[in-house]
mmCIF file of C-alpha atoms in Angstrom:
data_model
loop_
_atom_site.group_PDB
_atom_site.id
_atom_site.type_symbol
_atom_site.label_atom_id
_atom_site.label_comp_id
_atom_site.label_asym_id
_atom_site.label_seq_id
_atom_site.Cartn_x
_atom_site.Cartn_y
_atom_site.Cartn_z
ATOM 1 C CA MET A 1 198.273 6.642 69.895
ATOM 2 C CA THR A 2 200.267 9.658 69.859
ATOM 3 C CA ALA A 3 200.147 9.608 73.493
ATOM 4 C CA ASP A 4 201.141 6.225 73.889
ATOM 5 C CA LEU A 5 204.416 6.948 71.565
ATOM 6 C CA PHE A 6 205.229 10.238 73.186
ATOM 7 C CA ASP A 7 205.644 8.716 76.724
ATOM 8 C CA ALA A 8 207.230 5.998 75.387
ATOM 9 C CA LEU A 9 210.108 8.024 74.049
ATOM 10 C CA ASN A 10 209.924 10.366 77.048
ATOM 11 C CA GLN A 11 210.661 7.051 79.482
ATOM 12 C CA ASN A 12 213.313 6.188 76.836
ATOM 13 C CA THR A 13 215.001 9.919 77.374
ATOM 14 C CA ARG A 14 214.705 9.268 81.174
ATOM 15 C CA ALA A 15 216.088 5.961 80.844
ATOM 16 C CA THR A 16 219.173 6.351 78.975
ATOM 17 C CA GLY A 17 220.050 9.917 79.625
ATOM 18 C CA GLN A 18 223.472 10.917 81.272
ATOM 19 C CA TRP A 19 221.702 12.301 84.398
ATOM 20 C CA GLY A 20 223.418 12.625 87.343
ATOM 21 C CA LYS A 21 222.628 10.432 90.264
ATOM 22 C CA GLY A 22 218.634 10.978 91.028
ATOM 23 C CA LYS A 23 218.594 14.271 89.216
ATOM 24 C CA ALA A 24 216.143 12.571 85.861
ATOM 25 C CA PRO A 25 214.429 15.283 84.954
ATOM 26 C CA LYS A 26 210.559 14.968 85.332
ATOM 27 C CA ILE A 27 208.658 14.734 82.023
ATOM 28 C CA PRO A 28 204.874 15.094 81.981
ATOM 29 C CA SER A 29 202.928 12.340 80.159
ATOM 30 C CA TYR A 30 200.837 13.716 76.820
ATOM 31 C CA PRO A 31 197.361 15.010 78.054
ATOM 32 C CA ARG A 32 194.794 12.245 77.355
ATOM 33 C CA PRO A 33 191.593 13.296 75.743
ATOM 34 C CA LYS A 34 188.955 12.793 78.141
ATOM 35 C CA ALA A 35 185.469 10.812 76.844
ATOM 36 C CA ALA A 36 182.320 13.949 76.642
ATOM 37 C CA LYS A 37 179.425 13.257 78.493
ATOM 38 C CA ALA A 38 176.225 12.782 76.440
ATOM 39 C CA GLU A 39 174.079 15.961 76.803
ATOM 40 C CA LYS A 40 170.233 14.909 78.094
ATOM 41 C CA LYS A 41 167.712 16.334 76.049
ATOM 42 C CA LYS A 42 165.002 17.357 78.556
ATOM 43 C CA ASP A 43 163.630 20.657 76.892
ATOM 44 C CA LYS A 44 161.886 18.884 74.184
ATOM 45 C CA ALA A 45 160.046 15.477 74.706
ATOM 46 C CA LYS A 46 158.592 13.840 71.771
ATOM 47 C CA LYS A 47 155.125 13.051 71.851
ATOM 48 C CA PRO A 48 153.978 9.808 70.919
ATOM 49 C CA ARG A 49 151.963 10.197 67.548
ATOM 50 C CA THR A 50 148.438 8.852 67.325
ATOM 51 C CA VAL A 51 147.506 6.463 64.264
ATOM 52 C CA ALA A 52 145.475 9.396 62.482
ATOM 53 C CA GLU A 53 148.460 11.955 62.396
ATOM 54 C CA ILE A 54 150.863 8.723 61.132
ATOM 55 C CA TYR A 55 148.014 7.985 58.294
ATOM 56 C CA LYS A 56 148.026 11.673 57.526
ATOM 57 C CA HIS A 57 151.427 12.445 57.388
ATOM 58 C CA PHE A 58 151.955 9.639 54.637
ATOM 59 C CA GLN A 59 149.235 10.840 53.327
ATOM 60 C CA ARG A 60 150.600 14.134 51.596
ATOM 61 C CA ARG A 61 152.484 12.802 48.735
#
């Protein structure tokens, strides 16, 4: 939302400024964040548990 507001203010400044003919400054747009790519976990694949392991896990209490 901040980036859109920044760009709207810059466009308004360019449109209403007292520039010479064709001499309006080029105002760079606000840097937008980019979506981060999800990391894949290849190094540690989970081994499926057996019924006996699950039973043993819950009997430890």
